mmCIF file of C-alpha atoms in Angstrom:
data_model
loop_
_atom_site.group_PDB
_atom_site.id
_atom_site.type_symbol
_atom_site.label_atom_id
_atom_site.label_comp_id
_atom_site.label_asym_id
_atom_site.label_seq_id
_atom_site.Cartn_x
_atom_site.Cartn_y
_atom_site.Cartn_z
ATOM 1 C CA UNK S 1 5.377 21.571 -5.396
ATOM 2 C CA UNK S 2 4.357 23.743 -8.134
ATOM 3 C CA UNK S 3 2.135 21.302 -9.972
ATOM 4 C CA UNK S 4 -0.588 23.500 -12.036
ATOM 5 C CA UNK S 5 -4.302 22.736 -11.742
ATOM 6 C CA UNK S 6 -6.044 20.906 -14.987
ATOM 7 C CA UNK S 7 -7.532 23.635 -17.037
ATOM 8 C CA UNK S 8 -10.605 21.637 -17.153
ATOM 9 C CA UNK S 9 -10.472 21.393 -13.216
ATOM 10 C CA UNK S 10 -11.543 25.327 -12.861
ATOM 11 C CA UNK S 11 -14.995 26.001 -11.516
ATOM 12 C CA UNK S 12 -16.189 29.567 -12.304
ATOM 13 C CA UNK S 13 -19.009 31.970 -10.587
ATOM 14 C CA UNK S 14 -20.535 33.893 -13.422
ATOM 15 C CA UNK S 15 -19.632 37.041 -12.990
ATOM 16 C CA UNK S 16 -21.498 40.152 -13.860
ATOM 17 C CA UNK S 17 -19.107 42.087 -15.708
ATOM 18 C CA UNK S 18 -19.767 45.613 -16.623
ATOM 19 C CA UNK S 19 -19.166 45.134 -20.234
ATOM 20 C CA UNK S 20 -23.201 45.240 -21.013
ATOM 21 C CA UNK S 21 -22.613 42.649 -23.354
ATOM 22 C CA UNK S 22 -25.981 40.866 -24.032
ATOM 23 C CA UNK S 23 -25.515 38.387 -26.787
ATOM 24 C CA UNK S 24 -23.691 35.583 -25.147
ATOM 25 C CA UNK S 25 -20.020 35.028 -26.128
ATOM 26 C CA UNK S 26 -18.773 31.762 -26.914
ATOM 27 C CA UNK S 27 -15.227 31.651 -26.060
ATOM 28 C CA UNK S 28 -13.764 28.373 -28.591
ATOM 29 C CA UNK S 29 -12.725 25.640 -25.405
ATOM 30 C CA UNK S 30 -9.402 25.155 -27.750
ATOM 31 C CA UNK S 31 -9.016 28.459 -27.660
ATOM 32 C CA UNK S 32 -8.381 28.855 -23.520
ATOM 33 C CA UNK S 33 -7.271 25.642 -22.953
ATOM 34 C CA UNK S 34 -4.036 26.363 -25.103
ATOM 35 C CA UNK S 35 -3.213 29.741 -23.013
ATOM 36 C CA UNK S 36 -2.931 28.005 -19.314
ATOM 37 C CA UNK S 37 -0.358 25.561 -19.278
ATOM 38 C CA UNK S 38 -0.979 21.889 -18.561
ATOM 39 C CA UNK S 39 0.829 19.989 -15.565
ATOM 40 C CA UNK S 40 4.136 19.566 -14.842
ATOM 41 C CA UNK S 41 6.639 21.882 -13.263
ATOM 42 C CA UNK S 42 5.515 25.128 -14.723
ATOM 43 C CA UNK S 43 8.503 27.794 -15.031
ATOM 44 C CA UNK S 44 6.188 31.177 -15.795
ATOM 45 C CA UNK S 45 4.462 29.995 -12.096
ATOM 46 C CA UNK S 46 1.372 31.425 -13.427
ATOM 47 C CA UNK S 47 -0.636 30.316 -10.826
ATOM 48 C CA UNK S 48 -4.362 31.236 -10.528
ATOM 49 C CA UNK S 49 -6.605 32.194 -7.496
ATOM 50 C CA UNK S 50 -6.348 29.875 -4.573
ATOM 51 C CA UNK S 51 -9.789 29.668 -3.973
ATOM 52 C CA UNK S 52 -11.607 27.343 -5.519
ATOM 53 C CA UNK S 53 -14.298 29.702 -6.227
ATOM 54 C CA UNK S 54 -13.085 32.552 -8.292
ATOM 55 C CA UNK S 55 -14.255 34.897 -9.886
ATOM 56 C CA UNK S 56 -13.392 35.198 -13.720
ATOM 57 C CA UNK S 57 -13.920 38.225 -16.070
ATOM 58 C CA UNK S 58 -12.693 38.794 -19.528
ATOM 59 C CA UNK S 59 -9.339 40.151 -17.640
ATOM 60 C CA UNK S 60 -8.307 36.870 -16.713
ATOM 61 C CA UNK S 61 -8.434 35.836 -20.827
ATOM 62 C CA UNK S 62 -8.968 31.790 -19.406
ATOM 63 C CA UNK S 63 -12.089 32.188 -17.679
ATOM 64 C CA UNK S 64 -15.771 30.900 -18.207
ATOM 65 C CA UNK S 65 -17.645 33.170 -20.916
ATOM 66 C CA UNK S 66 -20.892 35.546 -19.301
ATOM 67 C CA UNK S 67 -24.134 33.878 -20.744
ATOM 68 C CA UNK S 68 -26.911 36.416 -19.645
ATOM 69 C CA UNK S 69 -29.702 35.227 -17.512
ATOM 70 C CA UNK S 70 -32.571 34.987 -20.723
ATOM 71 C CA UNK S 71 -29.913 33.030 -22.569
ATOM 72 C CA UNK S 72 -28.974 30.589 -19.273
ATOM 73 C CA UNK S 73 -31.703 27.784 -20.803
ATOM 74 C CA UNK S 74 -29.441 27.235 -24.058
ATOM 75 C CA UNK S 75 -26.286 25.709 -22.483
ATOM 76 C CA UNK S 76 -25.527 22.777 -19.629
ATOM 77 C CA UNK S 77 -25.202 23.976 -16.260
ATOM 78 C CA UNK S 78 -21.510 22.702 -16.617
ATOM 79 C CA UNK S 79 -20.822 25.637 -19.719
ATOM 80 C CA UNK S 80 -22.436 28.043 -17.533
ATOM 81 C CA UNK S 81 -21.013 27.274 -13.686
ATOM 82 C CA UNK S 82 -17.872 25.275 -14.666
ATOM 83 C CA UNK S 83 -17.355 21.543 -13.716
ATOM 84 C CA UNK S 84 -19.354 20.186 -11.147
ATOM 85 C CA UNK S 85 -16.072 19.399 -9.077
ATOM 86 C CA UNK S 86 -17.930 17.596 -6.144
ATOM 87 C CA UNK S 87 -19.891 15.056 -8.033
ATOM 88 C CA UNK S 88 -17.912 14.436 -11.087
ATOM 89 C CA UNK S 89 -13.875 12.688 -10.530
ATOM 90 C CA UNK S 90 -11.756 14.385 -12.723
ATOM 91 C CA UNK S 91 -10.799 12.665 -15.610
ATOM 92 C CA UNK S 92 -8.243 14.413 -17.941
ATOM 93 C CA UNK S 93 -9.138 16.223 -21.492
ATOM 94 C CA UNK S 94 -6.597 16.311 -24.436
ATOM 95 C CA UNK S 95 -5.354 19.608 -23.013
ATOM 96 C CA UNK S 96 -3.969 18.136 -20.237
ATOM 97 C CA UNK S 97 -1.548 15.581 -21.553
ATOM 98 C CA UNK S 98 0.018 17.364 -24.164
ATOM 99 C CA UNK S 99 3.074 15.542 -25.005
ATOM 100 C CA UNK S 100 4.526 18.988 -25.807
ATOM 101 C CA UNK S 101 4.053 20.023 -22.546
ATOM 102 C CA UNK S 102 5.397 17.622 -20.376
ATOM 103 C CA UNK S 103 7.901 17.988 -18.126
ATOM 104 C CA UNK S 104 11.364 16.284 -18.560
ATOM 105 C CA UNK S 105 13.718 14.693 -15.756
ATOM 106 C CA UNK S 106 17.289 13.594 -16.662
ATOM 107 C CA UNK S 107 19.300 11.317 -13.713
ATOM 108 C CA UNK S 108 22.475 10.690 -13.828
ATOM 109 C CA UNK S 109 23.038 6.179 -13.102
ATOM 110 C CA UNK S 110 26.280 6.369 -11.800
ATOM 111 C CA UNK S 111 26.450 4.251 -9.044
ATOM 112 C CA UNK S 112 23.045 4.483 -8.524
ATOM 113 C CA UNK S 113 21.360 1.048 -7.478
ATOM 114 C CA UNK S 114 19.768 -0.393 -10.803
ATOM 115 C CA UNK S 115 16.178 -1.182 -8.950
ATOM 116 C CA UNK S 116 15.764 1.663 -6.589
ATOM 117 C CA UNK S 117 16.652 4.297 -9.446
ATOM 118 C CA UNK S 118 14.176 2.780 -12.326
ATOM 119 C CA UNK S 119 11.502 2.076 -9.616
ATOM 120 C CA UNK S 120 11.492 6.033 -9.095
ATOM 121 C CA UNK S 121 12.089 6.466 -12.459
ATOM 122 C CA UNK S 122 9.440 4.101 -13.366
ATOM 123 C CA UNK S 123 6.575 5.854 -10.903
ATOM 124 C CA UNK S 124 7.447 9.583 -12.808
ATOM 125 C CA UNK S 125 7.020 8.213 -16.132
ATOM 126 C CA UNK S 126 3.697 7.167 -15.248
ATOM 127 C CA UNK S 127 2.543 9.448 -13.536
ATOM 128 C CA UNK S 128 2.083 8.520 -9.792
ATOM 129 C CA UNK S 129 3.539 11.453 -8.622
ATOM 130 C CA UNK S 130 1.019 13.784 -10.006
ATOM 131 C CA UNK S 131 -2.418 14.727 -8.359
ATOM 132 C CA UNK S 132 -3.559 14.279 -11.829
ATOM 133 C CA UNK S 133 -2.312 10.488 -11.816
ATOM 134 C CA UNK S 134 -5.278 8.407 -14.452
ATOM 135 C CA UNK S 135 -4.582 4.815 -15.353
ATOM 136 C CA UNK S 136 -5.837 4.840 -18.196
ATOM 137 C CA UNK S 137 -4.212 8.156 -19.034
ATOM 138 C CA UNK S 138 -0.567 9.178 -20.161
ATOM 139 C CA UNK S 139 0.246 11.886 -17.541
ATOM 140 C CA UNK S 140 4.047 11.044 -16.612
ATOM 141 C CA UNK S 141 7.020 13.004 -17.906
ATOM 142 C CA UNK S 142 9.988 12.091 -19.722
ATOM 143 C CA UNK S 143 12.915 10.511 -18.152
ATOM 144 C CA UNK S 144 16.599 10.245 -19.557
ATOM 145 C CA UNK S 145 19.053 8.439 -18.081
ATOM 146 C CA UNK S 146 22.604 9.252 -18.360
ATOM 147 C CA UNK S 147 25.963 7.095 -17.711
ATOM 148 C CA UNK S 148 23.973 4.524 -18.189
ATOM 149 C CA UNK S 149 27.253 1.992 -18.047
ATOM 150 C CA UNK S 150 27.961 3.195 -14.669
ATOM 151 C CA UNK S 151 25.321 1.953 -12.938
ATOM 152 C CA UNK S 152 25.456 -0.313 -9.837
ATOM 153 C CA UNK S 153 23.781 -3.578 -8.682
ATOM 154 C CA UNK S 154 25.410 -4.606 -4.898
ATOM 155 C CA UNK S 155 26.249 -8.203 -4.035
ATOM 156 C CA UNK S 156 27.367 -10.848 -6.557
ATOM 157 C CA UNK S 157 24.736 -9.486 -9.275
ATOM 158 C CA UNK S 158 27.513 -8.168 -11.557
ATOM 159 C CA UNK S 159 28.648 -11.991 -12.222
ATOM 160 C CA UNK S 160 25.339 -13.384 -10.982
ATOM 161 C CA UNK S 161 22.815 -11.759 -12.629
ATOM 162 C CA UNK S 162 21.524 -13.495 -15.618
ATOM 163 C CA UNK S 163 19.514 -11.773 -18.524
ATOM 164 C CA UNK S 164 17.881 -14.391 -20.665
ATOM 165 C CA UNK S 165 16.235 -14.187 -23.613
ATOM 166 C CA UNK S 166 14.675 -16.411 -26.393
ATOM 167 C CA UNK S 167 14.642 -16.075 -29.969
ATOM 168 C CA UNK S 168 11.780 -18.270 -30.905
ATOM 169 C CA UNK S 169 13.253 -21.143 -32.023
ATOM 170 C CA UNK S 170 13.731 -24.555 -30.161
ATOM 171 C CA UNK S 171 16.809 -24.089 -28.470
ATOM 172 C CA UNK S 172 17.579 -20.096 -28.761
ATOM 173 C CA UNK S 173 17.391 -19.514 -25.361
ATOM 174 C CA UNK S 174 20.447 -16.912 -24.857
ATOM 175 C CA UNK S 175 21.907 -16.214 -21.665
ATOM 176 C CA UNK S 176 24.065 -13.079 -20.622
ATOM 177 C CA UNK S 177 25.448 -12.021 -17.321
ATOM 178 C CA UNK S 178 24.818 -8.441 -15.855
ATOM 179 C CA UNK S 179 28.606 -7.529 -16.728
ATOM 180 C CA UNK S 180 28.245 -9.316 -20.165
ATOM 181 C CA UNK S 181 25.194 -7.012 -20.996
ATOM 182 C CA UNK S 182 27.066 -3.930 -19.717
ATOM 183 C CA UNK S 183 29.778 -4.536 -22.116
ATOM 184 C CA UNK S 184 28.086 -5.289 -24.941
ATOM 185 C CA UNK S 185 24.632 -2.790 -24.590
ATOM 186 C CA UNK S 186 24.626 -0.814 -21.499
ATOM 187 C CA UNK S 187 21.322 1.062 -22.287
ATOM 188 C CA UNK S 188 19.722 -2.513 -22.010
ATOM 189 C CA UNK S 189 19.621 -2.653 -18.495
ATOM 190 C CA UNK S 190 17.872 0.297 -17.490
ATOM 191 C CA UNK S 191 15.293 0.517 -20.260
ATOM 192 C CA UNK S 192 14.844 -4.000 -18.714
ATOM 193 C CA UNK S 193 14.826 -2.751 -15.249
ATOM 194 C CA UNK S 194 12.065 0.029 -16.215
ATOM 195 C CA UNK S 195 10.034 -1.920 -18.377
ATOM 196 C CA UNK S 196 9.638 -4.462 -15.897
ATOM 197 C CA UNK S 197 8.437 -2.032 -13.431
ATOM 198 C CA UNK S 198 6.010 0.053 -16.252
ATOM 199 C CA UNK S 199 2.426 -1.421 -16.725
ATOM 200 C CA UNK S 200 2.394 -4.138 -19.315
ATOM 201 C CA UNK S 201 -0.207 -3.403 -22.524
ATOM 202 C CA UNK S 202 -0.650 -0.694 -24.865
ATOM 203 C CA UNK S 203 -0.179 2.318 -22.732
ATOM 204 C CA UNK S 204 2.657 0.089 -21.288
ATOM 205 C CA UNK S 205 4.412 0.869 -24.229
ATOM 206 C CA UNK S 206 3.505 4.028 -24.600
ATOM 207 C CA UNK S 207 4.841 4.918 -21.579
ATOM 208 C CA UNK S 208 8.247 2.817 -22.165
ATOM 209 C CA UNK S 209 9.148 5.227 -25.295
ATOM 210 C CA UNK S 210 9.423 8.118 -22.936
ATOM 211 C CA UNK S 211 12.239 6.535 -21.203
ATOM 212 C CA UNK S 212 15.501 7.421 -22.938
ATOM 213 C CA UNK S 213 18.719 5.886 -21.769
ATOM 214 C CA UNK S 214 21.960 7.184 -22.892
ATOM 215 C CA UNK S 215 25.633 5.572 -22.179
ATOM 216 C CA UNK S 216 28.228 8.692 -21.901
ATOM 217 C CA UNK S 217 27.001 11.567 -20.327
ATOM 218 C CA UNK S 218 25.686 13.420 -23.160
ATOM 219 C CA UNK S 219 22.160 13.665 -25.032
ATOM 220 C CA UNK S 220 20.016 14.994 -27.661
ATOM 221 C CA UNK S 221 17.652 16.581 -25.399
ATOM 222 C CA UNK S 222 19.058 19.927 -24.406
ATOM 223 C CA UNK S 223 16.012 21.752 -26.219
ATOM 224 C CA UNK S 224 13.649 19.980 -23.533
ATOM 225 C CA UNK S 225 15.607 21.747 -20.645
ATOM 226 C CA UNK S 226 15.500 18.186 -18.379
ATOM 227 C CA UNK S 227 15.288 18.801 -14.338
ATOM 228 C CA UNK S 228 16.813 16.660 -12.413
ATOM 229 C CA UNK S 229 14.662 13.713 -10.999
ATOM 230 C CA UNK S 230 13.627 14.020 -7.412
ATOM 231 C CA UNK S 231 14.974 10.990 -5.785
ATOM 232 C CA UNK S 232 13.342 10.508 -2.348
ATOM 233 C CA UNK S 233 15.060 6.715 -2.047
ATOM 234 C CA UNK S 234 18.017 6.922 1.037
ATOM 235 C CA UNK S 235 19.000 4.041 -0.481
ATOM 236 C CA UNK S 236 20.021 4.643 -4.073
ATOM 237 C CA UNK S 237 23.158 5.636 -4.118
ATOM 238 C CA UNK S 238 26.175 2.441 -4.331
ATOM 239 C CA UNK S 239 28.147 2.527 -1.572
ATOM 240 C CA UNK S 240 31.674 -0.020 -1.531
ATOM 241 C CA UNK S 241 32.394 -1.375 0.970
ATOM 242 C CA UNK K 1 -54.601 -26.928 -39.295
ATOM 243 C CA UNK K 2 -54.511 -23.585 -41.372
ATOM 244 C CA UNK K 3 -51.260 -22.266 -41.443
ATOM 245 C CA UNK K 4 -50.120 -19.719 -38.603
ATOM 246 C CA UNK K 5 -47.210 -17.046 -39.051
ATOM 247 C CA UNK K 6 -45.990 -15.617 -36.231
ATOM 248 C CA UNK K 7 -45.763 -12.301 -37.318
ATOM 249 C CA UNK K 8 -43.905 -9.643 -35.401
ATOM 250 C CA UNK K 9 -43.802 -10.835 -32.275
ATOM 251 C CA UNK K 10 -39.935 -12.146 -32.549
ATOM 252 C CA UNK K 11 -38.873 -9.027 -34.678
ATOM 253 C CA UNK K 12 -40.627 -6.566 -31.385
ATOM 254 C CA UNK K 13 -38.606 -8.842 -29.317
ATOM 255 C CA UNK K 14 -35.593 -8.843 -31.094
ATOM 256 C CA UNK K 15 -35.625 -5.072 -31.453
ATOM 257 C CA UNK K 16 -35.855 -4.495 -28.090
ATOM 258 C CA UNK K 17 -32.620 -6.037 -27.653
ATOM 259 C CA UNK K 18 -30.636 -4.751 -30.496
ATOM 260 C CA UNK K 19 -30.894 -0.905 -28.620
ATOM 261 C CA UNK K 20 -29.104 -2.468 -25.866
ATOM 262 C CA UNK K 21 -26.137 -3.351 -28.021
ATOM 263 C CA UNK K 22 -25.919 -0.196 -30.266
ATOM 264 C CA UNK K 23 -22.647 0.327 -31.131
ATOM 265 C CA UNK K 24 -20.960 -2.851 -30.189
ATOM 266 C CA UNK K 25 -18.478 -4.466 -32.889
ATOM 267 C CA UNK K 26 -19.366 -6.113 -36.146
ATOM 268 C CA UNK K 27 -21.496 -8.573 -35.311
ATOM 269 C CA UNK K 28 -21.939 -8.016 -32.114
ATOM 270 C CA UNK K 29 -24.630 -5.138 -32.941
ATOM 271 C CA UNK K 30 -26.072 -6.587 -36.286
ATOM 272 C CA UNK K 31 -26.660 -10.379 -36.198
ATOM 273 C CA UNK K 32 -29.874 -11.318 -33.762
ATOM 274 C CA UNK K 33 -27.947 -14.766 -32.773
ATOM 275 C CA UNK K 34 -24.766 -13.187 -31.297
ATOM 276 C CA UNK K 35 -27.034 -9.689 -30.521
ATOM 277 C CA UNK K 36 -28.952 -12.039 -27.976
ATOM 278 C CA UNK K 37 -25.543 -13.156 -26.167
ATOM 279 C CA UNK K 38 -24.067 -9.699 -26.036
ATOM 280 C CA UNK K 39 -27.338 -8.275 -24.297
ATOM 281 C CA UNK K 40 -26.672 -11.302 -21.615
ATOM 282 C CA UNK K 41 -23.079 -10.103 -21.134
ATOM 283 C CA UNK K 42 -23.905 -6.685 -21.075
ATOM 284 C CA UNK K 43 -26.456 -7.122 -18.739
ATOM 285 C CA UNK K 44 -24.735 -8.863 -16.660
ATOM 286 C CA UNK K 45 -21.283 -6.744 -16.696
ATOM 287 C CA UNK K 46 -23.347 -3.576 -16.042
ATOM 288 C CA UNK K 47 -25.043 -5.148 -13.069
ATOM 289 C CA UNK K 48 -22.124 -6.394 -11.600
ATOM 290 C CA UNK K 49 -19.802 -3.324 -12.171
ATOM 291 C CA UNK K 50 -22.205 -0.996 -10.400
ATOM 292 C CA UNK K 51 -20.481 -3.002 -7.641
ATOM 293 C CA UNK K 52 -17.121 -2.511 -8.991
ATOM 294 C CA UNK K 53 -17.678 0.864 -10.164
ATOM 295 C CA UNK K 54 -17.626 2.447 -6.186
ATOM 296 C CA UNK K 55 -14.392 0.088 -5.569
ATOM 297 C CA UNK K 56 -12.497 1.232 -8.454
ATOM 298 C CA UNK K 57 -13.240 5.254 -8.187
ATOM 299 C CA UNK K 58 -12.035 4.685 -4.102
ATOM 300 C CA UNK K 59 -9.170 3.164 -5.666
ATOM 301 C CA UNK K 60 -8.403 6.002 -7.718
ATOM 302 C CA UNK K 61 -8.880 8.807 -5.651
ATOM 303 C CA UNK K 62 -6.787 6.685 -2.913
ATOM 304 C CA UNK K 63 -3.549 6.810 -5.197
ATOM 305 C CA UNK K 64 -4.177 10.336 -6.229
ATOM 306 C CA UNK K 65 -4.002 11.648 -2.598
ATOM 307 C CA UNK K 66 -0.927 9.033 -1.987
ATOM 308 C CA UNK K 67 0.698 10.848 -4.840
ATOM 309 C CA UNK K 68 -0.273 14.590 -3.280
ATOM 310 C CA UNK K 69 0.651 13.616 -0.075
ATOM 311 C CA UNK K 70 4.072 12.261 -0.746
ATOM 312 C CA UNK K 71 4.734 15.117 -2.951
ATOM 313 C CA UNK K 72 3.834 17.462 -0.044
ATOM 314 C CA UNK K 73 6.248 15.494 2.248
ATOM 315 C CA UNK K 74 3.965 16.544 5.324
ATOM 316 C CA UNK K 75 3.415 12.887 5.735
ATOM 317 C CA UNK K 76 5.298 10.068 4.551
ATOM 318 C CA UNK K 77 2.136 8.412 3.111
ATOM 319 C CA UNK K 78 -1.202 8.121 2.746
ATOM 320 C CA UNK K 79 -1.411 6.215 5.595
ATOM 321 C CA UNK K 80 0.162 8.034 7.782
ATOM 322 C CA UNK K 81 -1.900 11.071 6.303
ATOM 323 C CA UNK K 82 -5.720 9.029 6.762
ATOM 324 C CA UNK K 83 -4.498 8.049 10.385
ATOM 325 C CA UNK K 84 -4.038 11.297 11.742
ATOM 326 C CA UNK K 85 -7.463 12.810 9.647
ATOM 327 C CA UNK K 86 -9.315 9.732 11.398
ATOM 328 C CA UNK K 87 -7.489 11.024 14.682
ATOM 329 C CA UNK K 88 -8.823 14.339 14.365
ATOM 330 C CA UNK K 89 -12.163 12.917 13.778
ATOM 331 C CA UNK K 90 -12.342 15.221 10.065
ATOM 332 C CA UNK K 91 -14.836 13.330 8.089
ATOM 333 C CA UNK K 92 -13.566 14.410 4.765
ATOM 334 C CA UNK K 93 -13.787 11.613 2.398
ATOM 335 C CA UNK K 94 -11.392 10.372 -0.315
ATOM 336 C CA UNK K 95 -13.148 11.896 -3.059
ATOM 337 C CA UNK K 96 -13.250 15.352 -1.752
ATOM 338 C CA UNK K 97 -10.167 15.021 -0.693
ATOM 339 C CA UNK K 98 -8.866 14.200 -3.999
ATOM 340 C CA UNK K 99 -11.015 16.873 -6.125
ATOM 341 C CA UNK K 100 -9.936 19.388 -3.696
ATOM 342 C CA UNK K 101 -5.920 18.453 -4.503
ATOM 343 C CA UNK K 102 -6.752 18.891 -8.138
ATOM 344 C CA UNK K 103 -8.609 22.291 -8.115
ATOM 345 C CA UNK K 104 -6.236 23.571 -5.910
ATOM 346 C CA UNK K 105 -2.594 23.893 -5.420
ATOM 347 C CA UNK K 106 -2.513 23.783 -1.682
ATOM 348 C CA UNK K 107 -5.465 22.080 -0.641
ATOM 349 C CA UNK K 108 -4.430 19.271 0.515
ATOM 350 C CA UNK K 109 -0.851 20.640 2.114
ATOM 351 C CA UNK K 110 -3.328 23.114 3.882
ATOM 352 C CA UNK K 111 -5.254 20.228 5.056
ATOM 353 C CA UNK K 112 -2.053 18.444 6.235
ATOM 354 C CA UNK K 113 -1.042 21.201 8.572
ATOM 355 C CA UNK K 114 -3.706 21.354 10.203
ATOM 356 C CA UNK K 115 -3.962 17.671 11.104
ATOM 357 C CA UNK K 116 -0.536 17.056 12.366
ATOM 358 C CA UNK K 117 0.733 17.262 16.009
ATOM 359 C CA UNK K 118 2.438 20.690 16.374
ATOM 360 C CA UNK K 119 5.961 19.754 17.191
ATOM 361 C CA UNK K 120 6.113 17.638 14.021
ATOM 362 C CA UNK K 121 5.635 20.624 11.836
ATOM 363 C CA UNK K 122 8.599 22.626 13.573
ATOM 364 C CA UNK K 123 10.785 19.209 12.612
ATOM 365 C CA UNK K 124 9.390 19.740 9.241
ATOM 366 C CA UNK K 125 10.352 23.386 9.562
ATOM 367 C CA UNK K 126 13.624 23.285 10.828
ATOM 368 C CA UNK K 127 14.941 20.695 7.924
#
């Protein structure tokens, strides 16, 4: 699991470095937030100390500025020691949900079972697989689904499944069947079977966009470098009998 | 009767509530008719979610270390994960447990192998 920790997660010993510098620095917090990565699968592996008390100099380039001892009084104890870690829950900054910087999954629905595959889906688009999970915070990644017309429902849900919807008017109820819909929209299912399972509400919503379901087997995303989605589920895959 | 004006004893009053509601919506924070209900509410919400406040951070740090653990795949689940801490008798709580996963890769995987049995690790191992 190479999930890197929150830049705003770091807690720093001031260090005395031999620099002699005696006007305190003010390193801009834009400034070293944008030079560690956020979360998400990071390729570089640039992972820092495992201790959680390190020591940080100006070699590290993302570490807590030296405020000299007469100068201590002018800043928070948090600018000078780093984040009180054991008496404050971490609660992401901007930094760390860069949309930028998110990881992105791609998984292929071929006879995948429709609710097993966009429950997984669902739980990496918001986030619960992260240590950095926050309700009220974006943290997931990006999902794209490919094939998205050969996906698999088992029993009589082909013919039996009904998708209904209403178009406001006395009487526009619609019904289609689960092959009906596959014929006509594939893409429909998953993104139904996903929304269902994503929270309902603004960040709902949010969260729905970065779902993108695609019928062949190609899509616009090559640029993003999609992983493939770690499916945990024994179950998932369609098997005839 | 000569005549009597109350002066500003319903203005101090008034004022004291207003601070209470800085900051609320439109009304909410100007008019002294609707400022009066929202310093009830507000009252109220804040005495009640001091209550709610301890459930919902437990809550939180419970799913985070669900998330860690299952990533870890040294335990199925959180469950399984709090049941053999509690059987080691380790009385590290939720919310250190979850700040340490966050401030540090490993933690919690380091955590994990010392609490399970010893044969399940070489299972673990050998897959």
């Amino acid at each position: 699991m190479a999930t890197t920790i929150p830049t705003s997660a770091f807690i720093a010993t001031p260090h005395r470095c031999s620099t002699g510098r005696s006007s305190a620095i003010w390193v801009q917090k834009a400034q070293f937030s944008a030079s560690s990565s956020s979360l998400g699968v990071s390729l570089s592996l640039k992972r820092p100390s495992l201790r959680l008390v390190s020591v940080r100099c100006e070699a590290n380039g993302a570490g807590m500025p030296v405020i000299p001892a007469q100068e201590r009084w002018m800043y928070e104890e948090s600018e000078i020691n780093g984040p009180d870690i054991w008496n404050k829950t971490w609660y992401p900054k901007a930094a760390d949900h860069v949309n930028t910087e998110k990881t992105w999954y791609i998984v292929d629905a071929s006879d995948k079972i429709l609710g097993r595959m966009a429950s997984t889906i669902a739980n990496y688009i918001r986030g619960k697989n992260l240590a950095t999970y926050t309700p009220s915070v974006d943290m997931g990644a990006y999902v794209i689904v490919i094939n998205a017309e050969k996906v698999a429902v088992s029993g009589q849900k082909r013919s039996q499944k009904l998708y209904r919807r209403h178009s406001g008017r006395p009487g526009g109820m619609k019904i289609e069947t689960f092959d009906q819909l596959q014929k006509r929209i594939p893409e429909r299912i998953v993104e139904h079977a996903v929304r269902g399972m994503l929270p309902k509400g603004r960040l709902g919503r949010t969260l729905f966009t970065h779902l993108k379901v695609y019928k062949g087997s190609e899509h616009p995303h090559q640029a993003q470098k999609p992983i493939p989605l770690p499916i945990r589920d024994k179950r998932i895959q369609f098997v005839k009998k | 009767m000569t005549r009597v004006r109350r002066g500003y004893i319903a203005r101090r009053r008034r004022k004291k509530n207003s601070s209470l509601v800085s900051g609320f919506k439109g009304a909410h924070s100007r008019h002294t008719r609707t400022i009066n209900q929202q310093t009830i509410r507000a009252l109220f919400y804040s005495y009640r979610d001091r209550g709610r406040k301890k459930r919902y951070f437990r809550r939180l740090w419970i799913t985070r270390i669900n998330a860690v653990t299952r990533e870890n795949q040294i335990f199925d689940s959180y469950s399984q994960f709090i049941h053999n801490l509690y059987k080691k008798q380790s009385f590290l709580n939720r919310k250190i447990l979850s700040q340490i996963e966050i401030s540090n890769n490993i933690g919690l995987s380091k955590i994990s192998y010392k609490i399970i049995k010893p044969n399940k690790v070489n299972e673990e191992r050998l897959k």
